């Protein structure tokens, strides 16, 4: 079985983690090639993980000679399936299908209607192009059941949509520094008497950072023994707006922006409670990573999150935007170490049993086999 995966190569966050984690494990069971359209960190990291990577540089989206090169590659090396990730790859995949017949799959990593929300021009143009491209795909892999139902509700055929959850490598966590050492990097003095509440995410409106900040403000009115940590970066306009809120409301002593944290396990080691406040989500790696680090979790009830976090069993869920409930949950967990331990252990076990990288790769192999039994003829 030969599968060609196609991605822009400029991706970060969950999509990057998903593809590299998937292909690293898939390569043990199939002939996998990853084509990136940009030579950036994505391609470098994928190579470091032992994935066969080819970069076909496409500096501008309208440079479509890449289509001819990819068709030649598909034809020469006799690939069985073309698997696309993201809007740019979907568009190229659609153009390939016009000239070369091959089963084409697209993974739905997110709600495509919100992928370009931070730029009006891109939202109008790229979202429309992506929707048009998706309509030409043969099959889809949704990373949550909720995403599958979303596609069905928008007119995509149910029998062409598979579900494969994100997976993560189940290994013992290795921390290169203590909690004290990690916090000292940000001029935060560690105290055993304090509870550390963290969020690791992009600083973007869809991630609900104001919900996190308003909950922190409410908690700190009655409990000054909690420290809120924000790991991540984003557009300067949004970042400055969030920092201004902290300053205006005199929260600087208890709410700290860490910017991008590369050694994310050290971040999770330093916190007691992991939070996610997104307005829209898929199946976020921030929760999988926090879960493997055995952190009690509180998050918004959106997207595929309820398929991972079982409320009152492996974490706590609040309705989107409800910072009052988030504040209540933070105070509850901050005051109950046994409950934190119960939720964190339950989430770890749930991830280990259901959301490993091996399970994710196995599901993809089964999907590919199912697609190939459809006997879609390959060729021009």
CSV table of C-alpha atoms in Angstrom, one decimal:
chain,number,residue,atom,x,y,z
A,1,UNK,CA,0.0,0.0,0.0
A,2,UNK,CA,1.5,3.3,-1.1
A,3,UNK,CA,0.1,6.5,0.2
A,4,UNK,CA,1.1,10.1,-0.8
A,5,UNK,CA,0.3,12.7,1.8
A,6,UNK,CA,0.2,16.3,0.7
A,7,UNK,CA,0.3,19.4,3.0
A,8,UNK,CA,1.4,23.0,2.6
A,9,UNK,CA,4.2,22.5,5.2
A,10,UNK,CA,3.6,25.8,6.9
A,11,UNK,CA,1.2,24.3,9.4
A,12,UNK,CA,1.7,24.6,13.2
A,13,UNK,CA,-0.2,23.4,16.2
A,14,UNK,CA,-2.6,20.5,16.1
A,15,UNK,CA,-2.5,19.8,12.4
A,16,UNK,CA,1.3,19.6,12.4
A,17,UNK,CA,1.4,17.3,15.5
A,18,UNK,CA,-1.4,15.1,14.0
A,19,UNK,CA,0.3,14.5,10.6
A,20,UNK,CA,3.8,13.9,12.0
A,21,UNK,CA,2.5,11.6,14.7
A,22,UNK,CA,0.3,9.7,12.2
A,23,UNK,CA,2.9,9.3,9.5
A,24,UNK,CA,5.7,8.3,11.9
A,25,UNK,CA,3.5,5.3,13.0
A,26,UNK,CA,1.9,4.7,9.6
A,27,UNK,CA,5.4,4.3,8.0
A,28,UNK,CA,5.8,1.1,10.0
A,29,UNK,CA,2.9,-0.5,8.1
A,30,UNK,CA,2.7,1.1,4.7
A,31,UNK,CA,4.9,2.9,2.1
A,32,UNK,CA,4.4,6.6,3.1
A,33,UNK,CA,5.6,9.7,1.4
A,34,UNK,CA,4.9,13.2,2.6
A,35,UNK,CA,5.1,16.1,0.1
A,36,UNK,CA,5.4,19.6,1.6
A,37,UNK,CA,4.9,22.7,-0.5
A,38,UNK,CA,7.2,24.7,1.7
A,39,UNK,CA,10.6,24.0,3.2
A,40,UNK,CA,9.9,25.1,6.8
A,41,UNK,CA,10.0,23.6,10.3
A,42,UNK,CA,7.3,21.1,9.4
A,43,UNK,CA,9.4,19.3,6.8
A,44,UNK,CA,12.5,19.5,9.0
A,45,UNK,CA,10.7,18.0,12.0
A,46,UNK,CA,9.1,15.3,9.9
A,47,UNK,CA,12.5,14.2,8.5
A,48,UNK,CA,13.8,14.1,12.1
A,49,UNK,CA,11.0,11.7,12.9
A,50,UNK,CA,12.1,9.3,10.1
A,51,UNK,CA,9.3,10.2,7.7
A,52,UNK,CA,10.1,10.2,3.9
A,53,UNK,CA,9.7,13.9,3.0
A,54,UNK,CA,9.8,15.5,-0.4
A,55,UNK,CA,9.6,19.3,-0.7
A,56,UNK,CA,8.1,20.7,-3.9
A,57,UNK,CA,8.5,24.4,-3.3
A,58,UNK,CA,5.5,26.4,-4.2
A,59,UNK,CA,6.3,30.0,-3.1
A,60,UNK,CA,3.0,31.4,-4.4
A,61,UNK,CA,-0.4,29.7,-4.3
A,62,UNK,CA,-1.1,30.6,-7.9
A,63,UNK,CA,2.1,28.8,-9.1
A,64,UNK,CA,0.3,25.6,-10.3
A,65,UNK,CA,3.2,23.9,-12.2
A,66,UNK,CA,3.3,21.8,-9.0
A,67,UNK,CA,0.3,19.9,-10.3
A,68,UNK,CA,2.1,18.5,-13.3
A,69,UNK,CA,5.0,17.5,-11.1
A,70,UNK,CA,2.8,15.7,-8.6
A,71,UNK,CA,0.9,13.9,-11.3
A,72,UNK,CA,4.2,12.6,-12.8
A,73,UNK,CA,5.2,11.4,-9.3
A,74,UNK,CA,1.9,9.7,-8.7
A,75,UNK,CA,2.0,8.0,-12.1
A,76,UNK,CA,5.7,7.0,-12.0
A,77,UNK,CA,5.7,5.6,-8.5
A,78,UNK,CA,2.2,4.1,-8.7
A,79,UNK,CA,0.7,5.5,-5.5
A,80,UNK,CA,-2.6,4.0,-4.4
A,81,UNK,CA,-4.1,7.0,-2.6
A,82,UNK,CA,-3.6,10.7,-2.4
A,83,UNK,CA,-4.3,12.0,1.1
A,84,UNK,CA,-4.6,15.8,1.5
A,85,UNK,CA,-4.3,17.9,4.6
A,86,UNK,CA,-5.5,21.5,4.7
A,87,UNK,CA,-7.0,24.1,2.2
A,88,UNK,CA,-3.9,24.5,0.0
A,89,UNK,CA,-3.4,20.7,-0.4
A,90,UNK,CA,-7.1,20.2,-1.0
A,91,UNK,CA,-7.0,22.7,-3.9
A,92,UNK,CA,-4.0,21.0,-5.4
A,93,UNK,CA,-5.6,17.7,-5.0
A,94,UNK,CA,-8.8,18.9,-6.8
A,95,UNK,CA,-6.6,20.0,-9.7
A,96,UNK,CA,-4.8,16.7,-9.8
A,97,UNK,CA,-8.1,14.8,-10.0
A,98,UNK,CA,-9.1,16.7,-13.1
A,99,UNK,CA,-6.2,15.1,-15.0
A,100,UNK,CA,-5.4,11.9,-13.1
A,101,UNK,CA,-7.7,9.4,-11.5
A,102,UNK,CA,-6.7,8.3,-8.0
A,103,UNK,CA,-8.7,7.9,-4.8
A,104,UNK,CA,-8.4,11.2,-3.0
A,105,UNK,CA,-8.9,11.7,0.8
A,106,UNK,CA,-9.0,14.9,2.9
A,107,UNK,CA,-8.6,14.9,6.6
A,108,UNK,CA,-10.9,17.4,8.3
A,109,UNK,CA,-8.7,18.8,11.1
A,110,UNK,CA,-11.0,21.7,11.9
A,111,UNK,CA,-14.2,23.4,10.9
A,112,UNK,CA,-13.1,24.8,7.5
A,113,UNK,CA,-15.5,27.8,7.9
A,114,UNK,CA,-13.3,29.2,10.6
A,115,UNK,CA,-9.8,28.4,9.3
A,116,UNK,CA,-9.2,31.9,7.9
A,117,UNK,CA,-11.2,34.0,10.5
A,118,UNK,CA,-8.3,36.3,11.2
A,119,UNK,CA,-8.2,37.7,7.7
A,120,UNK,CA,-11.3,38.9,5.8
A,121,UNK,CA,-9.8,38.5,2.4
A,122,UNK,CA,-8.6,35.0,3.1
A,123,UNK,CA,-11.9,34.1,4.7
A,124,UNK,CA,-13.8,35.2,1.6
A,125,UNK,CA,-11.4,33.7,-1.0
A,126,UNK,CA,-9.7,30.7,0.6
A,127,UNK,CA,-12.7,29.4,2.5
A,128,UNK,CA,-14.7,29.4,-0.7
A,129,UNK,CA,-12.0,27.7,-2.6
A,130,UNK,CA,-11.5,25.1,0.1
A,131,UNK,CA,-15.2,24.3,0.2
A,132,UNK,CA,-15.2,23.9,-3.6
A,133,UNK,CA,-12.1,21.7,-3.4
A,134,UNK,CA,-13.6,19.5,-0.7
A,135,UNK,CA,-16.7,18.9,-2.8
A,136,UNK,CA,-14.4,17.2,-5.3
A,137,UNK,CA,-12.8,14.8,-2.8
A,138,UNK,CA,-13.7,11.1,-2.9
A,139,UNK,CA,-13.5,10.5,0.8
A,140,UNK,CA,-13.0,12.3,4.1
A,141,UNK,CA,-11.5,11.4,7.5
A,142,UNK,CA,-13.0,13.5,10.3
A,143,UNK,CA,-11.1,13.5,13.5
A,144,UNK,CA,-14.3,13.6,15.6
A,145,UNK,CA,-17.8,12.2,15.2
A,146,UNK,CA,-19.0,15.8,15.7
A,147,UNK,CA,-17.0,16.8,12.5
A,148,UNK,CA,-18.6,13.9,10.6
A,149,UNK,CA,-22.1,15.1,11.5
A,150,UNK,CA,-21.1,18.7,10.6
A,151,UNK,CA,-20.1,17.5,7.1
A,152,UNK,CA,-23.3,15.5,6.7
A,153,UNK,CA,-25.3,18.6,7.7
A,154,UNK,CA,-23.5,20.6,5.0
A,155,UNK,CA,-24.4,18.1,2.3
A,156,UNK,CA,-21.4,15.8,2.2
A,157,UNK,CA,-22.3,12.1,1.7
A,158,UNK,CA,-22.3,10.2,5.0
A,159,UNK,CA,-21.0,6.9,3.4
A,160,UNK,CA,-17.8,8.8,2.2
A,161,UNK,CA,-16.9,10.0,5.7
A,162,UNK,CA,-14.7,8.0,8.1
A,163,UNK,CA,-13.8,8.9,11.7
A,164,UNK,CA,-10.3,8.6,13.1
A,165,UNK,CA,-9.4,10.2,16.3
A,166,UNK,CA,-6.2,12.1,16.9
A,167,UNK,CA,-3.6,9.9,18.7
A,168,UNK,CA,-0.5,10.5,20.7
A,169,UNK,CA,2.5,8.4,21.6
A,170,UNK,CA,2.1,6.8,25.0
A,171,UNK,CA,5.4,7.1,26.7
A,172,UNK,CA,6.6,8.2,30.2
A,173,UNK,CA,7.0,11.9,30.4
A,174,UNK,CA,10.6,13.1,30.8
A,175,UNK,CA,11.1,16.5,32.4
A,176,UNK,CA,14.3,18.3,31.8
A,177,UNK,CA,13.8,20.6,34.8
A,178,UNK,CA,11.8,20.9,38.0
A,179,UNK,CA,8.7,23.0,38.5
A,180,UNK,CA,10.8,25.5,40.3
A,181,UNK,CA,13.3,25.8,37.5
A,182,UNK,CA,10.7,26.1,34.8
A,183,UNK,CA,8.8,28.8,36.6
A,184,UNK,CA,12.0,30.7,37.4
A,185,UNK,CA,12.6,31.2,33.7
A,186,UNK,CA,9.6,33.5,33.8
A,187,UNK,CA,10.6,35.2,37.0
A,188,UNK,CA,7.8,33.3,38.9
A,189,UNK,CA,8.7,32.1,42.4
A,190,UNK,CA,7.4,28.6,43.0
A,191,UNK,CA,5.4,28.0,46.2
A,192,UNK,CA,4.0,24.7,47.4
A,193,UNK,CA,1.0,26.6,48.8
A,194,UNK,CA,0.0,27.9,45.3
A,195,UNK,CA,-2.1,26.2,42.7
A,196,UNK,CA,-0.9,26.8,39.1
A,197,UNK,CA,-3.6,26.9,36.4
A,198,UNK,CA,-2.4,26.8,32.8
A,199,UNK,CA,-3.6,27.1,29.2
A,200,UNK,CA,-1.5,26.2,26.2
A,201,UNK,CA,-2.9,27.6,22.9
A,202,UNK,CA,-2.7,30.2,20.2
A,203,UNK,CA,-3.6,33.7,21.2
A,204,UNK,CA,-6.5,34.0,18.7
A,205,UNK,CA,-10.1,34.9,19.3
A,206,UNK,CA,-11.4,31.4,18.5
A,207,UNK,CA,-9.4,30.1,21.5
A,208,UNK,CA,-11.5,32.1,24.0
A,209,UNK,CA,-8.6,33.8,25.9
A,210,UNK,CA,-11.0,36.5,27.3
A,211,UNK,CA,-13.0,33.6,28.9
A,212,UNK,CA,-9.8,32.5,30.7
A,213,UNK,CA,-8.9,36.0,31.8
A,214,UNK,CA,-12.4,36.8,33.1
A,215,UNK,CA,-12.5,33.6,35.0
A,216,UNK,CA,-9.1,34.4,36.5
A,217,UNK,CA,-10.2,37.8,37.5
A,218,UNK,CA,-13.3,36.4,39.3
A,219,UNK,CA,-11.2,33.7,41.1
A,220,UNK,CA,-8.6,36.2,42.2
A,221,UNK,CA,-11.2,38.4,43.9
A,222,UNK,CA,-11.5,35.8,46.7
A,223,UNK,CA,-8.4,33.6,46.3
A,224,UNK,CA,-5.0,35.2,45.7
A,225,UNK,CA,-3.2,31.8,46.0
A,226,UNK,CA,-3.8,30.8,42.4
A,227,UNK,CA,-1.4,31.6,39.5
A,228,UNK,CA,-2.6,31.6,35.9
A,229,UNK,CA,-0.1,30.8,33.2
A,230,UNK,CA,-0.7,31.4,29.4
A,231,UNK,CA,1.6,29.5,27.1
A,232,UNK,CA,1.4,30.5,23.4
A,233,UNK,CA,1.7,33.3,21.0
A,234,UNK,CA,-0.3,34.9,18.2
A,235,UNK,CA,-1.1,38.0,16.3
A,236,UNK,CA,0.3,41.1,18.0
A,237,UNK,CA,-3.1,42.9,18.0
A,238,UNK,CA,-4.8,40.1,19.9
A,239,UNK,CA,-1.8,39.5,22.2
A,240,UNK,CA,-1.6,43.2,23.1
A,241,UNK,CA,-5.3,43.4,23.8
A,242,UNK,CA,-5.2,40.4,26.2
A,243,UNK,CA,-2.1,41.9,28.0
A,244,UNK,CA,-3.9,45.2,28.3
A,245,UNK,CA,-6.8,43.5,29.9
A,246,UNK,CA,-4.5,42.0,32.5
A,247,UNK,CA,-2.8,45.3,33.2
A,248,UNK,CA,-6.1,47.3,33.4
A,249,UNK,CA,-7.6,44.9,35.9
A,250,UNK,CA,-4.4,44.7,37.9
A,251,UNK,CA,-3.9,41.0,37.4
A,252,UNK,CA,-0.2,41.1,36.5
A,253,UNK,CA,1.0,39.4,39.8
A,254,UNK,CA,-1.2,36.3,39.2
A,255,UNK,CA,-1.6,36.1,35.3
A,256,UNK,CA,1.6,35.6,33.4
A,257,UNK,CA,2.1,35.3,29.6
A,258,UNK,CA,4.9,32.9,28.9
A,259,UNK,CA,4.8,33.3,25.0
A,260,UNK,CA,5.6,30.1,23.0
A,261,UNK,CA,6.8,27.2,25.1
A,262,UNK,CA,8.8,24.7,23.1
A,263,UNK,CA,9.4,22.2,25.9
A,264,UNK,CA,5.7,21.7,26.5
A,265,UNK,CA,6.0,18.8,28.9
A,266,UNK,CA,7.9,21.0,31.3
A,267,UNK,CA,5.0,23.5,31.1
A,268,UNK,CA,2.5,20.7,32.0
A,269,UNK,CA,4.7,19.5,34.8
A,270,UNK,CA,4.6,23.0,36.3
A,271,UNK,CA,0.8,23.3,36.4
A,272,UNK,CA,-1.8,21.6,38.5
A,273,UNK,CA,-4.9,22.3,36.3
A,274,UNK,CA,-5.0,22.3,32.5
A,275,UNK,CA,-7.6,24.6,30.9
A,276,UNK,CA,-8.9,25.1,27.4
A,277,UNK,CA,-11.5,27.8,26.6
A,278,UNK,CA,-11.9,27.5,22.8
A,279,UNK,CA,-15.1,28.5,21.1
A,280,UNK,CA,-14.4,26.0,18.4
A,281,UNK,CA,-12.2,22.9,18.5
A,282,UNK,CA,-11.6,19.6,16.9
A,283,UNK,CA,-9.8,17.0,19.0
A,284,UNK,CA,-7.1,19.1,20.6
A,285,UNK,CA,-3.6,17.8,21.3
A,286,UNK,CA,-3.4,20.3,24.2
A,287,UNK,CA,-5.8,18.0,26.1
A,288,UNK,CA,-4.1,14.8,25.0
A,289,UNK,CA,-0.7,16.2,26.1
A,290,UNK,CA,-2.0,17.5,29.4
A,291,UNK,CA,-3.7,14.2,30.0
A,292,UNK,CA,-0.5,12.2,29.4
A,293,UNK,CA,1.1,14.5,32.0
A,294,UNK,CA,-1.7,13.6,34.4
A,295,UNK,CA,-3.2,17.0,34.8
A,296,UNK,CA,-6.7,17.6,35.9
A,297,UNK,CA,-8.6,19.2,33.0
A,298,UNK,CA,-11.3,21.9,32.6
A,299,UNK,CA,-12.5,22.8,29.1
A,300,UNK,CA,-15.3,24.2,27.1
A,301,UNK,CA,-17.9,21.8,25.7
A,302,UNK,CA,-17.3,22.4,22.0
A,303,UNK,CA,-16.3,20.3,18.9
A,304,UNK,CA,-15.0,16.9,19.7
A,305,UNK,CA,-13.9,17.7,23.2
A,306,UNK,CA,-16.8,15.8,24.9
A,307,UNK,CA,-15.7,12.7,22.9
A,308,UNK,CA,-12.4,12.9,24.9
A,309,UNK,CA,-13.4,14.4,28.2
A,310,UNK,CA,-16.2,12.7,30.0
A,311,UNK,CA,-17.7,15.4,32.3
A,312,UNK,CA,-17.3,14.6,36.1
A,313,UNK,CA,-15.2,11.5,35.2
A,314,UNK,CA,-12.1,12.5,33.3
A,315,UNK,CA,-12.5,16.3,33.7
A,316,UNK,CA,-14.9,19.1,33.8
A,317,UNK,CA,-16.8,20.7,30.9
A,318,UNK,CA,-18.4,24.2,30.9
A,319,UNK,CA,-20.7,25.7,28.2
A,320,UNK,CA,-18.9,27.9,25.7
A,321,UNK,CA,-18.1,31.3,27.0
A,322,UNK,CA,-19.3,30.7,30.6
A,323,UNK,CA,-16.4,32.1,32.6
A,324,UNK,CA,-18.5,32.1,35.8
A,325,UNK,CA,-18.7,28.3,35.6
A,326,UNK,CA,-15.0,28.0,34.7
A,327,UNK,CA,-14.1,30.1,37.7
A,328,UNK,CA,-16.3,27.8,39.9
A,329,UNK,CA,-14.6,24.7,38.5
A,330,UNK,CA,-11.1,26.2,39.0
A,331,UNK,CA,-11.9,26.9,42.7
A,332,UNK,CA,-13.4,23.4,43.1
A,333,UNK,CA,-10.3,21.7,41.8
A,334,UNK,CA,-7.9,24.0,43.5
A,335,UNK,CA,-9.3,23.1,46.8
A,336,UNK,CA,-9.5,19.3,46.2
A,337,UNK,CA,-6.3,17.5,45.5
A,338,UNK,CA,-8.0,14.1,45.6
A,339,UNK,CA,-10.5,15.1,42.9
A,340,UNK,CA,-7.7,16.5,40.8
A,341,UNK,CA,-5.9,13.1,41.1
A,342,UNK,CA,-9.0,11.2,40.2
A,343,UNK,CA,-9.8,13.2,37.1
A,344,UNK,CA,-6.1,13.1,35.9
A,345,UNK,CA,-5.8,9.4,36.3
A,346,UNK,CA,-9.1,8.7,34.6
A,347,UNK,CA,-8.1,10.9,31.6
A,348,UNK,CA,-4.7,9.3,31.3
A,349,UNK,CA,-6.3,5.8,31.2
A,350,UNK,CA,-8.8,6.9,28.7
A,351,UNK,CA,-6.1,8.3,26.4
A,352,UNK,CA,-3.9,5.2,26.8
A,353,UNK,CA,-6.8,2.9,25.9
A,354,UNK,CA,-8.4,4.9,23.1
A,355,UNK,CA,-6.3,7.6,21.7
A,356,UNK,CA,-2.8,6.3,21.1
A,357,UNK,CA,-0.7,6.8,18.0
A,358,UNK,CA,-1.0,3.1,17.3
A,359,UNK,CA,-4.8,3.1,17.4
A,360,UNK,CA,-4.8,6.2,15.1
A,361,UNK,CA,-2.5,4.5,12.5
A,362,UNK,CA,-4.4,1.2,12.7
A,363,UNK,CA,-7.7,3.0,12.0
A,364,UNK,CA,-6.1,4.8,9.0
A,365,UNK,CA,-4.9,1.5,7.6
A,366,UNK,CA,-8.4,0.1,7.9
A,367,UNK,CA,-9.8,3.1,6.1
A,368,UNK,CA,-7.3,2.9,3.3
A,369,UNK,CA,-8.1,-0.8,2.7
A,370,UNK,CA,-11.8,0.1,2.7
A,371,UNK,CA,-11.3,2.8,0.1
A,372,UNK,CA,-9.1,0.5,-2.1
A,373,UNK,CA,-11.8,-2.2,-2.1
A,374,UNK,CA,-14.0,0.4,-3.9
A,375,UNK,CA,-11.8,-0.3,-7.0
A,376,UNK,CA,-11.5,3.3,-8.2
A,377,UNK,CA,-9.5,3.0,-11.4
A,378,UNK,CA,-6.2,4.8,-11.3
A,379,UNK,CA,-4.7,6.7,-14.3
A,380,UNK,CA,-5.3,9.6,-16.7
